[in-house]
Amino acid sequence: MPDLNLLVASIISGLLIGAVYGIATVGLNLIFGVLRIVNVGHGAFIMLGAYLAFIVYTSLGLPPLLGVVAGLAVGAVLGLIIYYLVIRYLHDAPELATLLATFAIGILIQELVKAVMGPDSRGFVWNPLAAYEFEIFGYKPSSFQILAALSSLALLAFLYVVIYRTRLGLAIRAVVQDREGAMVVGIDVERIYAASFALGIMVTVASGAILAAYLQTGIHPYMGEIYTLKGFVIAVMGGLGSIPGAFIAGVLFGLFENVSYLLLAGIEGVQPLVLTRSIAFLLLLLILLVKPTGLMGR
Amino acid sequence: MTAPEVLRVEDLESGYGEMQVLWGVNLRVPERSIVVVLGPNGAGKTTTLRSIMGIVRPWKGKIVFKGQDVTMLKPHEKVARGLSLVPEGRHLFPELTVEENLLLGAYTRLGKENPSDTLELVYNLFPRLKERRQQKAGTMSGGEQQMLAIGRALMSKPSLLMLDEPSQGLAPKIVRDIMETLERLRDEWRLTILLVEQNIAQSLKIADYAYILEQGRIVLEGPAEEVAKREDLVRAYLGI
Ligand SMILES: Nc1ncnc2c1ncn2[C@@H]1O[C@H](COP(=O)(O)OP(=O)(O)OP(=O)(O)O)[C@@H](O)[C@H]1O
Ligand SMILES: [Mg+2]
């Protein structure tokens, strides 16, 4: 049995990284909910955001969390370009076509980033509030990590305001609930698709800048792949298309991953890192057994 | 009958993919009248309304609305110009409240005008909707949902209201209420109405003019009372 301090510490760190997982998945679910498109290139956009944090800090000398703002801007432009160049031609295409298209876009982004930034892993340390750092149960999160988790809450609040408090958000919800209904009330459905896709990419790129606080192995062009996989698991867990579902499932996922790592590490002869991953899928299966549409799926 | 026309459809052809459904449909809807299109299942009634609305792209022909060619406009552009459709199956927003559904009906005007006047008018027309304004649309009865669908369509302040089988699946009493409402909309709101129906008796009673559509073509037309006199013929066309 691991000691209690360690357990509480891993619960706290699980909640912190979980908030980041959550925000890194809501964009995927927003895009699926509105356009019914699975963005297989999801992780590449997260990777892009992590590089933005790196560039903002190392090249511009600004706090890396401003990468969130840069991520929103870059994501908006990129999202609109990709939508109008590719996605809008795929509405009536077979599903495999959209999967391959978004997969290809992901690879393209990876290779572009590799060409510009090089294939090596990059890392940086930023700890602005080191003087105020505290320890809870032997766990000492860096101020970057705490600020990052808070940023993911801020980003979630931003998305909430857009979707529940603006005319655009009302139109987005209408399109999700009934596309033909949206058409007959005079919503330009094509524009709502473009805006929702861009919004999803914005949040996803921005979440990459937040995730940068938690990357032990540094930032590299292929780091996104694992987050595509985790994103899918979290999205299905939360209920496909549900934004609050994605966030809650992300928090649960982070919690589960951390705590199971700790518990597994206590067992002799077990490689916790490898098993943790399959345990996360076990959690997914359990949730789907109880509720096949996911936590908040309809 | 030379009242100015609100809508004129000329030789409309349309369909889905490779399959042609409409083979040259002609319709005239004069101002402040109720025109009904009757026809059997699969005749192309819904396709006609969806083509007029721009949800389905017309292949050939012309749609003239208030004197302007609107054939190729997108649905949202047509709504902004005063066309409004109560679609078959209603297509409400089930998770939104009654009031949110109604406000979305005024979507093209939101932000520019205050829709609360129109909202009051709609609540006067359907007091039941006012009682249920905070209820989710998806939890209401079929009749209430149909009222909501009509109310939502009115929120855009249309000059032409099109309805696709509003009586479908409703009890006879509620069907009569809806038909009375349509008469009120024509007589008091001075609206022009294009109604698609399968309920021959009820719709011919309120309509001014009728068309029979069969296999994508107009096979019979005339003033409603004359068409009503030849009910045996109409029944034969409709296969009932
Ligand atoms: N989305 C679609 N894709 C392909 N074919 C369609 C589609 N909608 C309708 N059709 C076909 O077009 C034809 C006309 O259908 P439409 O819905 O216009 O008939 P309708 O007169 O409204 O019938 P109903 O009284 O049953 O509502 C039918 O043969 C139907 O199968
Ligand atoms: Mg129909």
Coordinates of C-alpha atoms and ligand atoms in Angstrom, one line a residue:
Chain A
M1 CA 0.0 0.0 0.0
P2 CA 1.5 3.3 -1.0
D3 CA 1.6 5.9 1.7
L4 CA -1.3 8.3 2.0
N5 CA 0.7 11.4 1.3
L6 CA 1.7 10.0 -2.1
L7 CA -1.9 9.0 -2.9
V8 CA -3.3 12.5 -2.1
A9 CA -0.5 14.0 -4.1
S10 CA -1.2 11.9 -7.1
I11 CA -4.9 12.8 -6.8
I12 CA -4.1 16.5 -6.9
S13 CA -1.7 16.1 -9.8
G14 CA -4.3 13.9 -11.5
L15 CA -6.9 16.7 -11.2
L16 CA -4.5 19.3 -12.5
I17 CA -3.4 17.3 -15.6
G18 CA -7.0 16.1 -16.0
A19 CA -8.2 19.7 -16.4
V20 CA -5.7 20.0 -19.2
Y21 CA -6.8 16.7 -20.8
G22 CA -10.3 18.0 -20.6
I23 CA -9.7 21.3 -22.4
A24 CA -7.5 19.4 -24.9
T25 CA -10.6 17.3 -25.9
V26 CA -13.5 19.8 -26.0
G27 CA -12.4 21.1 -29.4
L28 CA -12.5 17.6 -30.8
N29 CA -16.0 17.1 -29.4
L30 CA -17.2 20.5 -30.6
I31 CA -16.2 19.7 -34.2
F32 CA -17.7 16.3 -34.0
G33 CA -20.9 17.6 -32.4
V34 CA -21.5 20.2 -35.1
L35 CA -20.0 18.8 -38.2
R36 CA -20.1 15.1 -37.5
I37 CA -16.4 14.9 -38.5
V38 CA -13.8 13.1 -36.5
N39 CA -10.6 15.1 -36.6
V40 CA -7.9 12.4 -36.8
G41 CA -5.3 15.1 -37.0
H42 CA -6.3 16.4 -33.6
G43 CA -2.9 15.8 -31.9
A44 CA -1.0 17.8 -34.5
F45 CA -2.9 20.9 -33.4
I46 CA -2.0 20.3 -29.8
M47 CA 1.6 19.9 -30.8
L48 CA 1.4 23.2 -32.7
G49 CA 0.1 24.9 -29.5
A50 CA 3.0 23.5 -27.4
Y51 CA 5.5 24.9 -30.0
L52 CA 3.7 28.2 -29.8
A53 CA 4.2 28.3 -26.0
F54 CA 7.9 27.4 -26.6
I55 CA 8.3 30.1 -29.3
V56 CA 6.5 32.8 -27.2
Y57 CA 8.8 32.1 -24.3
T58 CA 12.2 31.4 -25.9
S59 CA 12.0 33.7 -29.0
L60 CA 9.8 36.5 -27.7
G61 CA 10.8 36.3 -24.1
L62 CA 7.1 36.5 -23.0
P63 CA 5.4 34.2 -20.5
P64 CA 4.7 30.8 -22.3
L65 CA 1.1 30.9 -21.3
L66 CA 0.6 33.8 -23.7
G67 CA 0.9 30.9 -26.1
V68 CA -2.8 30.3 -25.3
V69 CA -3.7 33.7 -26.8
A70 CA -1.4 33.0 -29.8
G71 CA -3.0 29.6 -30.1
L72 CA -6.4 31.1 -30.3
A73 CA -5.3 33.4 -33.1
V74 CA -3.4 30.9 -35.0
G75 CA -6.1 28.3 -34.5
A76 CA -8.8 30.7 -35.9
V77 CA -6.8 31.4 -39.1
L78 CA -5.8 27.8 -39.6
G79 CA -9.3 26.5 -38.8
L80 CA -10.9 28.8 -41.4
I81 CA -8.3 28.0 -44.0
I82 CA -8.6 24.3 -43.5
Y83 CA -12.4 24.5 -43.5
Y84 CA -12.8 26.4 -46.7
L85 CA -10.0 24.6 -48.5
V86 CA -10.9 21.0 -47.5
I87 CA -13.6 20.3 -45.0
R88 CA -16.5 22.0 -46.8
Y89 CA -16.1 19.7 -49.8
L90 CA -16.5 16.7 -47.6
H91 CA -20.0 17.1 -46.2
D92 CA -21.5 14.5 -48.4
A93 CA -18.4 12.4 -48.8
P94 CA -18.1 8.9 -47.3
E95 CA -16.7 8.9 -43.7
L96 CA -13.5 7.3 -44.7
A97 CA -12.8 10.4 -46.9
T98 CA -13.0 12.8 -44.0
L99 CA -10.9 10.5 -41.8
L100 CA -8.2 10.4 -44.4
A101 CA -8.4 14.1 -45.1
T102 CA -8.0 15.1 -41.4
F103 CA -5.3 12.4 -41.0
A104 CA -3.4 13.9 -43.9
I105 CA -3.8 17.5 -42.5
G106 CA -2.3 16.3 -39.2
I107 CA 0.7 14.7 -41.0
L108 CA 1.2 17.8 -43.1
I109 CA 1.3 20.0 -39.9
Q110 CA 3.7 17.6 -38.3
E111 CA 6.1 17.7 -41.2
L112 CA 5.9 21.4 -41.6
V113 CA 6.7 21.9 -37.9
K114 CA 9.5 19.4 -38.2
A115 CA 10.9 21.3 -41.3
V116 CA 10.8 24.6 -39.4
M117 CA 11.7 23.6 -35.9
G118 CA 13.7 20.5 -36.4
P119 CA 13.1 16.9 -35.3
D120 CA 14.6 17.2 -31.8
S121 CA 12.9 17.4 -28.5
R122 CA 12.7 21.0 -27.1
G123 CA 12.1 21.9 -23.6
F124 CA 12.1 25.0 -21.3
V125 CA 11.6 25.8 -17.7
W126 CA 9.4 28.6 -16.5
N127 CA 8.5 29.0 -12.9
P128 CA 7.5 32.6 -12.3
L129 CA 6.2 32.2 -8.8
A130 CA 8.9 29.9 -7.5
A131 CA 9.1 32.0 -4.4
Y132 CA 5.5 31.2 -3.5
E133 CA 5.7 27.5 -4.3
F134 CA 4.1 25.2 -1.8
E135 CA 4.0 21.6 -1.0
I136 CA 0.9 19.6 -0.4
F137 CA 1.4 16.1 0.9
G138 CA 4.9 16.0 -0.4
Y139 CA 3.7 17.1 -3.9
K140 CA 5.1 20.3 -5.3
P141 CA 3.4 21.5 -8.5
S142 CA 5.3 24.2 -10.4
S143 CA 3.5 27.5 -10.6
F144 CA 3.5 26.9 -14.4
Q145 CA 1.5 23.8 -13.9
I146 CA -1.0 25.5 -11.6
L147 CA -1.4 28.5 -13.9
A148 CA -1.8 26.1 -16.8
A149 CA -4.6 24.3 -15.1
L150 CA -6.3 27.6 -14.3
S151 CA -5.9 28.6 -17.9
S152 CA -7.7 25.6 -19.0
L153 CA -10.6 26.6 -16.8
A154 CA -10.5 30.1 -18.3
L155 CA -10.5 28.6 -21.8
L156 CA -13.5 26.5 -20.8
A157 CA -15.3 29.6 -19.5
F158 CA -14.5 31.3 -22.8
L159 CA -16.1 28.5 -24.7
Y160 CA -19.1 28.4 -22.4
V161 CA -19.7 32.1 -23.0
V162 CA -19.4 31.8 -26.7
I163 CA -21.8 28.8 -26.9
Y164 CA -24.4 29.8 -24.3
R165 CA -24.3 33.6 -24.3
T166 CA -23.9 34.7 -27.9
R167 CA -26.0 34.7 -31.0
L168 CA -23.4 32.6 -32.8
G169 CA -23.6 30.1 -29.9
L170 CA -27.3 29.9 -30.2
A171 CA -27.0 29.2 -33.9
I172 CA -24.4 26.5 -33.2
R173 CA -26.7 24.8 -30.7
A174 CA -29.5 25.0 -33.2
V175 CA -27.5 23.4 -36.0
V176 CA -26.4 20.6 -33.6
Q177 CA -30.0 19.9 -32.6
D178 CA -31.6 20.1 -36.0
R179 CA -29.8 21.0 -39.2
E180 CA -32.9 21.4 -41.3
G181 CA -34.6 23.4 -38.5
A182 CA -31.6 25.7 -38.5
M183 CA -32.0 26.2 -42.2
V184 CA -35.6 27.1 -42.1
V185 CA -35.1 29.8 -39.5
G186 CA -32.5 31.4 -41.7
I187 CA -29.2 30.3 -40.2
D188 CA -26.5 30.2 -42.8
V189 CA -25.5 26.6 -41.9
E190 CA -22.3 26.7 -44.0
R191 CA -21.0 29.6 -42.0
I192 CA -21.9 28.0 -38.7
Y193 CA -19.9 24.9 -39.8
A194 CA -16.9 27.2 -40.6
A195 CA -17.2 29.0 -37.3
S196 CA -17.5 25.9 -35.3
F197 CA -14.6 24.2 -37.0
A198 CA -12.4 27.2 -36.4
L199 CA -13.6 27.5 -32.8
G200 CA -12.7 23.8 -32.2
I201 CA -9.3 24.2 -33.7
M202 CA -8.7 27.5 -31.7
V203 CA -9.4 25.7 -28.4
T204 CA -7.3 22.7 -29.4
V205 CA -4.2 24.7 -30.4
A206 CA -4.5 26.9 -27.3
S207 CA -4.8 23.7 -25.2
G208 CA -1.4 22.6 -26.6
A209 CA 0.2 25.7 -25.1
I210 CA -1.3 24.8 -21.7
L211 CA -0.2 21.2 -22.0
A212 CA 3.4 22.4 -22.5
A213 CA 3.5 22.9 -18.7
Y214 CA 3.1 19.1 -18.2
L215 CA 5.5 17.7 -20.8
Q216 CA 8.3 15.9 -19.1
T217 CA 9.8 14.6 -22.3
G218 CA 9.8 17.9 -24.0
I219 CA 8.1 19.2 -27.2
H220 CA 8.7 17.4 -30.5
P221 CA 6.8 17.2 -33.8
Y222 CA 5.3 13.8 -33.1
M223 CA 4.3 14.4 -29.6
G224 CA 0.7 14.9 -30.6
E225 CA -0.1 11.3 -31.6
I226 CA -0.6 10.1 -28.1
Y227 CA -3.0 13.0 -27.5
T228 CA -5.1 12.0 -30.5
L229 CA -5.5 8.6 -29.0
K230 CA -6.2 10.0 -25.5
G231 CA -8.5 12.5 -27.0
F232 CA -10.6 9.8 -28.7
V233 CA -10.8 7.8 -25.5
I234 CA -11.8 10.9 -23.5
A235 CA -14.3 12.0 -26.1
V236 CA -16.1 8.7 -26.2
M237 CA -16.0 8.5 -22.4
G238 CA -17.6 11.9 -22.1
G239 CA -20.2 11.2 -24.8
L240 CA -19.4 12.1 -28.4
G241 CA -20.2 15.7 -29.2
S242 CA -20.7 16.8 -25.6
I243 CA -18.5 19.6 -24.4
P244 CA -19.1 19.4 -20.7
G245 CA -18.8 15.6 -21.1
A246 CA -15.4 15.9 -22.7
F247 CA -14.1 18.1 -19.9
I248 CA -15.4 15.9 -17.1
A249 CA -14.1 12.8 -18.7
G250 CA -10.7 14.5 -19.2
V251 CA -10.5 15.2 -15.4
L252 CA -11.5 11.6 -14.6
F253 CA -9.0 10.4 -17.1
G254 CA -6.2 12.4 -15.6
L255 CA -7.1 11.3 -12.1
F256 CA -7.3 7.6 -13.1
E257 CA -4.1 7.7 -15.0
N258 CA -2.2 9.2 -12.1
V259 CA -3.6 7.2 -9.3
S260 CA -3.4 3.9 -11.2
Y261 CA 0.3 4.7 -12.0
L262 CA 1.0 5.1 -8.4
L263 CA -0.8 2.0 -7.4
L264 CA 0.8 -0.1 -10.1
A265 CA 4.2 1.2 -9.2
G266 CA 3.8 -0.4 -5.8
I267 CA 3.5 -3.9 -7.4
E268 CA 6.8 -5.7 -7.8
G269 CA 7.8 -6.5 -11.4
V270 CA 5.2 -4.3 -13.0
Q271 CA 6.0 -1.6 -15.5
P272 CA 3.4 1.0 -14.5
L273 CA 3.7 3.3 -17.5
V274 CA 2.8 0.6 -19.9
L275 CA -0.1 -0.8 -17.8
T276 CA -1.5 2.6 -17.1
R277 CA -2.4 3.0 -20.7
S278 CA -4.4 -0.2 -20.8
I279 CA -6.0 0.7 -17.5
A280 CA -7.3 3.9 -19.0
F281 CA -9.1 1.8 -21.7
L282 CA -10.5 -0.4 -18.9
L283 CA -12.0 2.7 -17.5
L284 CA -13.5 3.5 -20.9
L285 CA -15.0 0.0 -21.2
L286 CA -16.5 0.2 -17.8
I287 CA -18.1 3.5 -18.5
L288 CA -19.4 2.3 -21.8
L289 CA -20.8 -0.8 -20.2
V290 CA -22.8 1.3 -17.8
K291 CA -23.7 4.0 -20.2
P292 CA -23.1 3.1 -23.9
T293 CA -23.4 6.7 -25.0
G294 CA -20.7 8.0 -22.6
L295 CA -21.1 10.1 -19.5
M296 CA -23.1 12.9 -21.0
G297 CA -24.0 11.5 -24.4
R298 CA -27.5 11.5 -25.7
Chain B
M1 CA -58.6 36.3 -60.3
T2 CA -55.9 38.9 -60.8
A3 CA -54.8 39.6 -57.2
P4 CA -51.1 40.4 -57.3
E5 CA -49.1 37.2 -56.8
V6 CA -46.6 36.7 -54.0
L7 CA -45.1 33.6 -55.4
R8 CA -44.9 32.1 -58.9
V9 CA -43.2 28.8 -59.7
E10 CA -42.5 28.2 -63.3
D11 CA -41.6 24.8 -64.8
L12 CA -39.8 23.7 -61.7
E13 CA -37.7 20.6 -62.0
S14 CA -35.8 19.1 -59.1
G15 CA -34.7 15.9 -57.4
Y16 CA -32.0 14.1 -55.4
G17 CA -28.8 13.0 -56.9
E18 CA -29.6 11.3 -60.2
M19 CA -33.3 10.9 -59.4
Q20 CA -35.6 13.5 -60.8
V21 CA -38.7 14.1 -58.7
L22 CA -40.3 17.2 -60.1
W23 CA -41.0 17.4 -63.8
G24 CA -42.1 20.9 -64.5
V25 CA -44.3 22.2 -61.7
N26 CA -46.2 25.5 -62.1
L27 CA -47.8 27.3 -59.2
R28 CA -49.3 30.7 -58.5
V29 CA -49.9 32.0 -55.0
P30 CA -51.9 35.3 -55.0
E31 CA -51.6 37.8 -52.2
R32 CA -53.7 37.0 -49.0
S33 CA -54.9 33.7 -50.2
I34 CA -54.5 30.1 -49.1
V35 CA -53.3 27.8 -51.9
V36 CA -53.3 24.1 -51.2
V37 CA -51.2 21.4 -52.9
L38 CA -52.7 17.9 -52.5
G39 CA -51.1 14.7 -53.6
P40 CA -50.4 11.1 -52.6
N41 CA -47.3 9.9 -50.7
G42 CA -44.1 10.4 -52.7
A43 CA -45.7 12.8 -55.3
G44 CA -43.1 15.4 -54.6
K45 CA -45.0 17.8 -52.3
T46 CA -42.2 18.1 -49.8
T47 CA -39.6 18.3 -52.6
T48 CA -41.6 21.2 -54.1
L49 CA -41.5 23.2 -50.8
R50 CA -37.9 22.4 -50.2
S51 CA -36.9 23.5 -53.7
I52 CA -38.8 26.7 -53.3
M53 CA -37.0 27.3 -49.9
G54 CA -33.6 26.4 -51.4
I55 CA -33.0 23.5 -49.2
V56 CA -32.9 21.4 -52.3
R57 CA -31.4 23.1 -55.3
P58 CA -33.8 23.6 -58.2
W59 CA -32.5 21.9 -61.4
K60 CA -34.5 24.0 -63.9
G61 CA -37.3 26.5 -63.9
K62 CA -37.9 29.7 -62.0
I63 CA -39.1 30.8 -58.6
V64 CA -40.4 34.4 -58.5
F65 CA -41.1 35.9 -55.1
K66 CA -42.6 39.4 -54.8
G67 CA -41.6 40.1 -58.4
Q68 CA -37.9 39.0 -57.9
D69 CA -36.2 36.0 -59.3
V70 CA -35.0 34.1 -56.1
T71 CA -34.5 30.7 -57.8
M72 CA -30.9 30.1 -56.7
L73 CA -30.8 31.9 -53.4
K74 CA -29.8 30.1 -50.2
P75 CA -32.4 29.3 -47.6
H76 CA -31.2 32.0 -45.2
E77 CA -31.4 34.6 -47.9
K78 CA -34.9 33.6 -48.7
V79 CA -35.9 33.8 -45.0
A80 CA -34.5 37.3 -44.9
R81 CA -36.7 38.2 -47.9
G82 CA -39.9 37.0 -46.3
L83 CA -40.3 33.3 -47.2
S84 CA -40.9 31.0 -44.3
L85 CA -41.4 27.2 -44.1
V86 CA -43.0 25.0 -41.4
P87 CA -41.2 21.8 -42.5
E88 CA -42.6 18.3 -42.6
G89 CA -41.9 16.7 -39.2
R90 CA -41.6 20.2 -37.7
H91 CA -37.8 20.1 -37.1
L92 CA -37.9 22.0 -33.8
F93 CA -34.9 22.3 -31.5
P94 CA -35.9 19.7 -28.9
E95 CA -33.4 20.6 -26.1
L96 CA -34.2 24.3 -26.3
T97 CA -37.1 26.0 -24.6
V98 CA -40.3 27.1 -26.3
E99 CA -39.2 30.7 -26.1
E100 CA -35.7 30.0 -27.4
N101 CA -37.2 28.1 -30.4
L102 CA -39.4 31.2 -31.1
L103 CA -36.5 33.6 -30.8
L104 CA -34.5 31.5 -33.2
G105 CA -37.4 31.9 -35.6
A106 CA -36.4 35.6 -35.6
Y107 CA -32.8 34.7 -36.2
T108 CA -32.3 36.8 -39.3
R109 CA -33.5 39.9 -37.4
L110 CA -31.8 39.2 -34.0
G111 CA -29.3 41.9 -33.1
K112 CA -31.0 44.4 -35.5
E113 CA -34.5 44.5 -34.1
N114 CA -36.2 43.6 -30.9
P115 CA -38.4 40.5 -31.6
S116 CA -40.5 41.0 -28.5
D117 CA -43.5 42.5 -30.4
T118 CA -43.7 39.5 -32.7
L119 CA -43.3 37.3 -29.8
E120 CA -46.3 38.8 -28.1
L121 CA -48.4 38.4 -31.3
V122 CA -47.4 34.7 -31.5
Y123 CA -48.3 34.3 -27.8
N124 CA -51.7 35.9 -28.5
L125 CA -52.3 33.5 -31.3
F126 CA -51.2 30.5 -29.2
P127 CA -51.7 31.3 -25.5
R128 CA -50.7 27.7 -24.8
L129 CA -47.1 28.5 -25.9
K130 CA -46.9 31.3 -23.5
E131 CA -47.9 29.0 -20.6
R132 CA -45.2 26.6 -21.7
R133 CA -42.5 29.1 -22.6
Q134 CA -39.8 27.6 -20.3
Q135 CA -40.5 24.0 -21.3
K136 CA -38.2 22.1 -23.6
A137 CA -39.7 21.8 -27.0
G138 CA -39.0 18.1 -27.2
T139 CA -41.2 17.4 -24.2
M140 CA -44.4 18.9 -25.6
S141 CA -47.4 17.1 -27.2
G142 CA -47.7 16.7 -30.9
G143 CA -50.3 19.4 -31.2
E144 CA -48.3 21.9 -29.1
Q145 CA -45.2 21.1 -31.1
Q146 CA -47.0 21.9 -34.3
M147 CA -48.2 25.2 -32.8
L148 CA -44.6 26.0 -31.9
A149 CA -43.4 25.1 -35.4
I150 CA -46.0 27.5 -36.9
G151 CA -45.1 30.2 -34.3
R152 CA -41.4 29.9 -35.0
A153 CA -42.1 30.3 -38.7
L154 CA -44.1 33.5 -38.0
M155 CA -41.3 35.0 -36.0
S156 CA -39.4 36.0 -39.1
K157 CA -42.4 38.2 -40.1
P158 CA -42.8 36.4 -43.4
S159 CA -44.9 37.5 -46.3
L160 CA -45.4 33.9 -47.5
L161 CA -45.9 31.1 -45.0
M162 CA -45.5 27.6 -46.4
L163 CA -46.6 24.6 -44.4
D164 CA -45.8 20.9 -45.1
E165 CA -48.6 18.7 -43.8
P166 CA -49.2 20.5 -40.5
S167 CA -52.1 18.1 -39.7
Q168 CA -50.0 14.9 -39.9
G169 CA -50.5 12.6 -37.0
L170 CA -52.8 15.0 -35.0
A171 CA -56.2 14.4 -33.6
P172 CA -59.2 15.7 -35.7
K173 CA -60.0 18.4 -33.1
I174 CA -56.4 19.8 -33.2
V175 CA -56.4 19.6 -37.0
R176 CA -59.5 21.8 -37.0
D177 CA -57.8 24.3 -34.6
I178 CA -54.8 24.5 -36.9
M179 CA -56.9 25.0 -40.0
E180 CA -58.8 27.8 -38.2
T181 CA -55.5 29.4 -37.2
L182 CA -54.5 29.4 -40.9
E183 CA -57.7 31.2 -41.8
R184 CA -57.0 33.7 -39.0
L185 CA -53.5 34.3 -40.3
R186 CA -54.9 35.0 -43.8
D187 CA -57.8 37.2 -42.7
E188 CA -56.3 39.0 -39.6
W189 CA -52.5 38.9 -40.2
R190 CA -53.1 39.3 -43.9
L191 CA -50.7 36.6 -44.7
T192 CA -50.3 34.6 -47.9
I193 CA -50.2 30.8 -47.4
L194 CA -49.0 27.9 -49.4
L195 CA -50.2 24.7 -47.7
V196 CA -49.3 21.1 -48.5
E197 CA -51.8 18.6 -47.2
Q198 CA -53.2 15.1 -47.5
N199 CA -56.3 16.0 -45.5
I200 CA -58.5 16.8 -48.5
A201 CA -61.7 17.8 -46.8
Q202 CA -60.3 20.1 -44.1
S203 CA -57.8 21.8 -46.4
L204 CA -60.2 22.4 -49.3
K205 CA -62.6 24.0 -46.8
I206 CA -60.2 26.8 -45.9
A207 CA -58.3 27.1 -49.2
D208 CA -59.0 29.5 -52.1
Y209 CA -57.2 27.6 -54.8
A210 CA -56.0 24.0 -55.1
Y211 CA -53.5 22.0 -57.1
I212 CA -53.2 18.3 -57.3
L213 CA -49.6 17.0 -57.7
E214 CA -49.0 13.5 -58.9
Q215 CA -45.6 11.9 -59.7
G216 CA -44.0 15.3 -59.9
R217 CA -46.6 16.9 -62.2
I218 CA -49.6 19.1 -61.6
V219 CA -52.5 17.0 -62.9
L220 CA -55.5 19.2 -61.8
E221 CA -56.0 22.7 -60.5
G222 CA -58.9 25.1 -59.8
P223 CA -60.6 27.2 -57.2
A224 CA -61.0 25.2 -54.1
E225 CA -64.8 25.0 -54.0
E226 CA -64.8 23.6 -57.6
V227 CA -62.1 21.1 -56.8
A228 CA -64.1 20.1 -53.8
K229 CA -67.1 19.4 -55.9
R230 CA -65.1 16.8 -57.8
E231 CA -64.0 15.0 -54.8
D232 CA -64.4 11.6 -56.4
L233 CA -61.8 12.7 -59.0
V234 CA -59.5 14.0 -56.4
R235 CA -59.8 10.8 -54.4
A236 CA -58.9 8.8 -57.5
Y237 CA -55.8 10.9 -58.1
L238 CA -54.8 10.6 -54.5
G239 CA -55.5 6.9 -54.5
I240 CA -57.8 6.8 -51.6
Ligands
LIG1 N1 -33.5 13.2 -49.3 C1 -34.0 12.4 -50.3 N2 -33.1 11.7 -51.0 C2 -33.5 10.9 -52.0 N3 -34.8 10.8 -52.4 C3 -35.7 11.4 -51.7 C4 -35.3 12.3 -50.6 N4 -36.5 12.9 -50.2 C5 -37.5 12.4 -50.9 N5 -37.0 11.5 -51.9 C6 -37.8 10.8 -52.9 O1 -38.5 11.8 -53.7 C7 -39.8 11.4 -54.0 C8 -40.7 12.5 -53.6 O2 -40.7 12.7 -52.2 P1 -41.4 13.8 -51.4 O3 -40.9 13.7 -50.0 O4 -41.3 15.1 -52.1 O5 -42.9 13.4 -51.5 P2 -44.2 13.9 -50.7 O6 -45.2 14.2 -51.7 O7 -43.8 15.0 -49.8 O8 -44.6 12.6 -49.9 P3 -45.3 12.4 -48.4 O9 -46.7 12.7 -48.6 O10 -45.0 11.0 -48.0 O11 -44.6 13.4 -47.5 C9 -40.0 10.1 -53.3 O12 -39.9 9.1 -54.2 C10 -39.0 10.0 -52.2 O13 -38.6 8.7 -52.0
MG2 MG -43.9 15.1 -47.7

